[in-house]
Short mmCIF file of C-alpha atoms and ligand atoms in Angstrom, two decimals:
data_model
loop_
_atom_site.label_atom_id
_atom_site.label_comp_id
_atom_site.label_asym_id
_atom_site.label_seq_id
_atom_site.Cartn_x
_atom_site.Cartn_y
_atom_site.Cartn_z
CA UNK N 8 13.48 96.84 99.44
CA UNK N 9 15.86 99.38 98.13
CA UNK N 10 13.84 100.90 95.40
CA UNK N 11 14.29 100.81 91.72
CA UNK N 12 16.67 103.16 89.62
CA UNK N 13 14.40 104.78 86.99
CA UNK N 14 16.64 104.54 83.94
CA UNK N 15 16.16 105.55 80.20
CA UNK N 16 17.69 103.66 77.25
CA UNK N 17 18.63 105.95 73.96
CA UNK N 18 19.40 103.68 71.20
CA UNK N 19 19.16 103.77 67.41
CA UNK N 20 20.02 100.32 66.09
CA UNK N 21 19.40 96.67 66.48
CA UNK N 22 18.95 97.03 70.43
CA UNK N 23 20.56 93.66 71.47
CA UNK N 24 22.38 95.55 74.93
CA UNK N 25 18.57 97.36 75.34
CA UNK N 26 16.88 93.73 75.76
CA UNK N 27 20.44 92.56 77.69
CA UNK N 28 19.69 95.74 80.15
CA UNK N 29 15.80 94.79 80.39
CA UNK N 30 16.13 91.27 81.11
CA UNK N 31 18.84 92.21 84.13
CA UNK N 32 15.97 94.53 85.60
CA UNK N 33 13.23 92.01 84.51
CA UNK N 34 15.60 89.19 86.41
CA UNK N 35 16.72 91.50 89.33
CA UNK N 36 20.06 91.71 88.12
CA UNK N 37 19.78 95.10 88.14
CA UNK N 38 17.99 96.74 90.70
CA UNK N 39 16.48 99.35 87.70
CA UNK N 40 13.58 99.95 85.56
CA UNK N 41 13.64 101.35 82.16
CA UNK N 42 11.10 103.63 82.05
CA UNK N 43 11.19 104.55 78.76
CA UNK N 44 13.15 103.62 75.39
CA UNK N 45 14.35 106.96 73.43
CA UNK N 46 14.48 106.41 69.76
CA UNK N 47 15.87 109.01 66.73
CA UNK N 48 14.63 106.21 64.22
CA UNK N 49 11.04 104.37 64.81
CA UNK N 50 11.84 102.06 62.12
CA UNK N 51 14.86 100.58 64.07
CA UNK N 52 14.51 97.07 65.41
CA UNK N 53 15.16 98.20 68.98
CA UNK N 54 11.49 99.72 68.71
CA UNK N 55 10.30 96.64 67.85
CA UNK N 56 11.91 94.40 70.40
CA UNK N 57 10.85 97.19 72.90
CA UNK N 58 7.07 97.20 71.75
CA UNK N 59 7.51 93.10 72.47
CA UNK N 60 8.65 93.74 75.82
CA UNK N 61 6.02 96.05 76.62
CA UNK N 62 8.69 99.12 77.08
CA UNK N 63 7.14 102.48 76.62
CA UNK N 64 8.80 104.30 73.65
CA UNK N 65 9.17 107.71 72.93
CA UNK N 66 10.29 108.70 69.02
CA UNK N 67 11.97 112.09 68.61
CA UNK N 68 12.90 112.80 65.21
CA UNK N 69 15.60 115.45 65.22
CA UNK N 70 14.70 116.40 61.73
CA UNK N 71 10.99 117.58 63.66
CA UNK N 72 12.60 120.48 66.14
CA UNK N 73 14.93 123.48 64.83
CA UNK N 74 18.19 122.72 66.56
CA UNK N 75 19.98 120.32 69.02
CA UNK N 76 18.73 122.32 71.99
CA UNK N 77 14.89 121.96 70.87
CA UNK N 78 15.38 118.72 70.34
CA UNK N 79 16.77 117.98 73.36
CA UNK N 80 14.41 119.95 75.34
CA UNK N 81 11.77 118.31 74.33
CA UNK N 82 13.27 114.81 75.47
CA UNK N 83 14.09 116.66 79.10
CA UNK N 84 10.66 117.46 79.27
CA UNK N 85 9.55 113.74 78.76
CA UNK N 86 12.55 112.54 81.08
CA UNK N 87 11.26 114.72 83.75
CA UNK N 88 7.48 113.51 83.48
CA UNK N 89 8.99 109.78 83.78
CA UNK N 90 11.09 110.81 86.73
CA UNK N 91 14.35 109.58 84.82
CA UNK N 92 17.51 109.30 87.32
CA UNK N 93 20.35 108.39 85.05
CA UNK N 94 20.69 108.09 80.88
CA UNK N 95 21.89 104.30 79.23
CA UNK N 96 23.27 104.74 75.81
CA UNK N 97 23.17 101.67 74.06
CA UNK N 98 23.97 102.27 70.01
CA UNK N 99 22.74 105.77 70.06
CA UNK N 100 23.71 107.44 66.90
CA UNK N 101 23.80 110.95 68.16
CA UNK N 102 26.29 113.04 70.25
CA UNK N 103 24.81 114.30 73.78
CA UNK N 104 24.48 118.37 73.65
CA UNK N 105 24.83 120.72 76.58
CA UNK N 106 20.98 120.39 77.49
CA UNK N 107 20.89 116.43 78.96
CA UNK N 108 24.54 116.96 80.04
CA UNK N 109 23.76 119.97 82.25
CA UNK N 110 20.04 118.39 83.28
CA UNK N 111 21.93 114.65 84.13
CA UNK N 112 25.27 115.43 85.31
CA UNK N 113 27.84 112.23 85.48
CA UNK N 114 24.52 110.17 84.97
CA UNK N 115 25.09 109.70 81.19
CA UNK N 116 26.45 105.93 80.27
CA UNK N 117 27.79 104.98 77.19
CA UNK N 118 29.27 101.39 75.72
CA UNK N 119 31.77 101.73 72.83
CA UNK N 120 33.11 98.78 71.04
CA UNK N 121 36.74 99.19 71.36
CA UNK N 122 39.04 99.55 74.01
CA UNK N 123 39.11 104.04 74.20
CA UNK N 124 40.73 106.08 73.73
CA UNK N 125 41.47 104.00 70.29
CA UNK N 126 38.95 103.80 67.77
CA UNK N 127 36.56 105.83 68.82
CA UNK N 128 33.30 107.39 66.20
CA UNK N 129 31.75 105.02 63.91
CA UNK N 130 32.77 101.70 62.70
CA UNK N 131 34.74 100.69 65.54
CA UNK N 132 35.09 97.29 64.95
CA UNK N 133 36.16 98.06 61.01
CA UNK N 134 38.68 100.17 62.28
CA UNK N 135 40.35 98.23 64.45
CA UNK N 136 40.41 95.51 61.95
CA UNK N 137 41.41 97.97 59.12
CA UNK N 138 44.60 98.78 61.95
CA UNK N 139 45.56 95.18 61.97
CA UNK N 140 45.15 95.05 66.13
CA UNK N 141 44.84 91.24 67.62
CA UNK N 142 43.39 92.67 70.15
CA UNK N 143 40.05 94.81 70.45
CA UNK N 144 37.58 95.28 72.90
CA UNK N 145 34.32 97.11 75.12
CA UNK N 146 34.64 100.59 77.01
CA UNK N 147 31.93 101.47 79.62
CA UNK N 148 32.33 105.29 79.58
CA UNK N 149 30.46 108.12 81.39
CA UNK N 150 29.32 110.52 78.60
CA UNK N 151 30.51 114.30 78.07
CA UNK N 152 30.33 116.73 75.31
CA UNK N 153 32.61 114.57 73.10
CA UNK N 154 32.92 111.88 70.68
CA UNK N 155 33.49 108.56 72.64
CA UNK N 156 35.70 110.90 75.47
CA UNK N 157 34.21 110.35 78.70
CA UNK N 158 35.76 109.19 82.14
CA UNK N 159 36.12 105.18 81.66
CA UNK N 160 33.85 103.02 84.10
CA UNK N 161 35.28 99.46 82.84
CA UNK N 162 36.90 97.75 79.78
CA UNK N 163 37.93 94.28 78.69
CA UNK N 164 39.35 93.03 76.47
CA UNK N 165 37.99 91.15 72.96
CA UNK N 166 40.60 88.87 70.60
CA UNK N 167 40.09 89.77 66.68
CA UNK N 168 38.43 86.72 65.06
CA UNK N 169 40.44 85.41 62.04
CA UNK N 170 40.53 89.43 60.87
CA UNK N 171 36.72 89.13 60.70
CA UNK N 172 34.23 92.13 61.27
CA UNK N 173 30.93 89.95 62.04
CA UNK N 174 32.76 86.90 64.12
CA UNK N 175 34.83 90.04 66.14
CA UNK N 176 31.00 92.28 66.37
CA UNK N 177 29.42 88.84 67.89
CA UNK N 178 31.99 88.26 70.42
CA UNK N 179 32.13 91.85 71.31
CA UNK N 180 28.32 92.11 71.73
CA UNK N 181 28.82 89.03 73.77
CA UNK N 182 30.88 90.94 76.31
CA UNK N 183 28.93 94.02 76.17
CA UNK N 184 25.88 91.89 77.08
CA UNK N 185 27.58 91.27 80.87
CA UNK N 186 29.71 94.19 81.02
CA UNK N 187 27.35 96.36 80.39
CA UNK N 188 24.81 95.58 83.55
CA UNK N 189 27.82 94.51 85.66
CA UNK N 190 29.28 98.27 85.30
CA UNK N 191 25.17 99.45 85.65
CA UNK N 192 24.97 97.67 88.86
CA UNK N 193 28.12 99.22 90.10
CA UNK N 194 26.80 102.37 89.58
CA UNK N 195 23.96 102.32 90.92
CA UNK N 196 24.68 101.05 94.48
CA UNK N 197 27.95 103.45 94.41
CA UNK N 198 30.27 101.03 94.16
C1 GRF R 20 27.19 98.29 70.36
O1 GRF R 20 28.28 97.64 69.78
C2 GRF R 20 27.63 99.45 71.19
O2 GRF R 20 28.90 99.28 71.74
C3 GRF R 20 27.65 100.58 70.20
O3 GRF R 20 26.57 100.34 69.36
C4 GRF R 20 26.30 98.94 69.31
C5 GRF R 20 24.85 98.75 69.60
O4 GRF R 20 24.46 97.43 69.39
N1 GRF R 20 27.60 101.87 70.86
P1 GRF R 20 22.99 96.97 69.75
O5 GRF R 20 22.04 97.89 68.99
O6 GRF R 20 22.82 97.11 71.23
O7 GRF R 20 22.87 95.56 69.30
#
């Protein structure tokens, strides 16, 4: 058997594509194993969904190192220990400095909830709604040092729902759900 793509999930938020990602590894999906969540904020439910699913976490609280490059060091180090082949953003509050770019080149991942290079930053699904678009949608995106700016790995489409933030955010997180692991999968076996 072809083995297993050690991966690491950095999320800050609710963590609905982190348990998407772990039940395609847990199924076979996905031929990958997270080794590790990364978390900026313990409190988040994506810790707690991870401590259910018996996922190692690791908490690093920016506010706890001097600067971006501290910070980030100190992930590397933990990365490196877990043998960590390729980065999965999923709701990750936090741009990507020079030190995981440079240590995991092209094997950053990110999933944005619109279709880039509109909307990109915060809010996505407000601002697209704020625009007036009918049409919204998912980017899969490799990560670089900017906001949302990366090489695109797949898209699709999402209708706006009646003009309606949480009825557009569920059917968009219903399409990140597949999209997400389908465009993982890809990856992975260089396809
Ligand atoms: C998703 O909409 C993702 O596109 C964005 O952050 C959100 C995370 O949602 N980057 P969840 O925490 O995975 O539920």
């Amino acid at each position: 058997m072809i083995e297993k793509t050690k991966i690491a999930v950095f999320a800050s938020g609710s963590g609905s594509n982190f348990v998407a990602i772990e039940e395609a590894c847990r199924n076979g999906e996905l031929n990958a194993e997270i080794a590790v969540l990364i978390t900026d904020k313990p409190e988040a439910y994506v810790a707690e969904r991870a401590r259910e699913l018996n996922i190692p976490i690791s908490v690093f609280s920016p506010k706890a190192y001097g600067s971006r490059e501290k910070y980030e060091e100190a992930i590397l180090q933990k990365l490196e220990e877990d043998q960590v082949e390729w980065l999965i953003l999923a709701g990750y509050m936090r741009l990507i400095g020079h030190t995981l770019l440079d240590a995991f080149p092209s094997r950053i991942v990110n999933i944005h909830p619109s279709l880039l290079p509109s909307f990109p930053g915060k809010a996505a699904i407000e601002q697209a709604i704020e625009h007036g678009v009918k049409v919204t949608g998912v980017t899969v995106h490799l990560v670089d040092e900017g906001m949302d700016t990366g090489p695109i790995l797949a898209q699709e489409a999402v209708r706006v729902v009646d003009g309606d933030v949480n009825q557009t955010a569920e059917a968009i997180h219903a399409v990140e759900h597949v999209l997400y692991k389908e465009t993982l999968h890809r990856l992975f076996t260089n396809q």
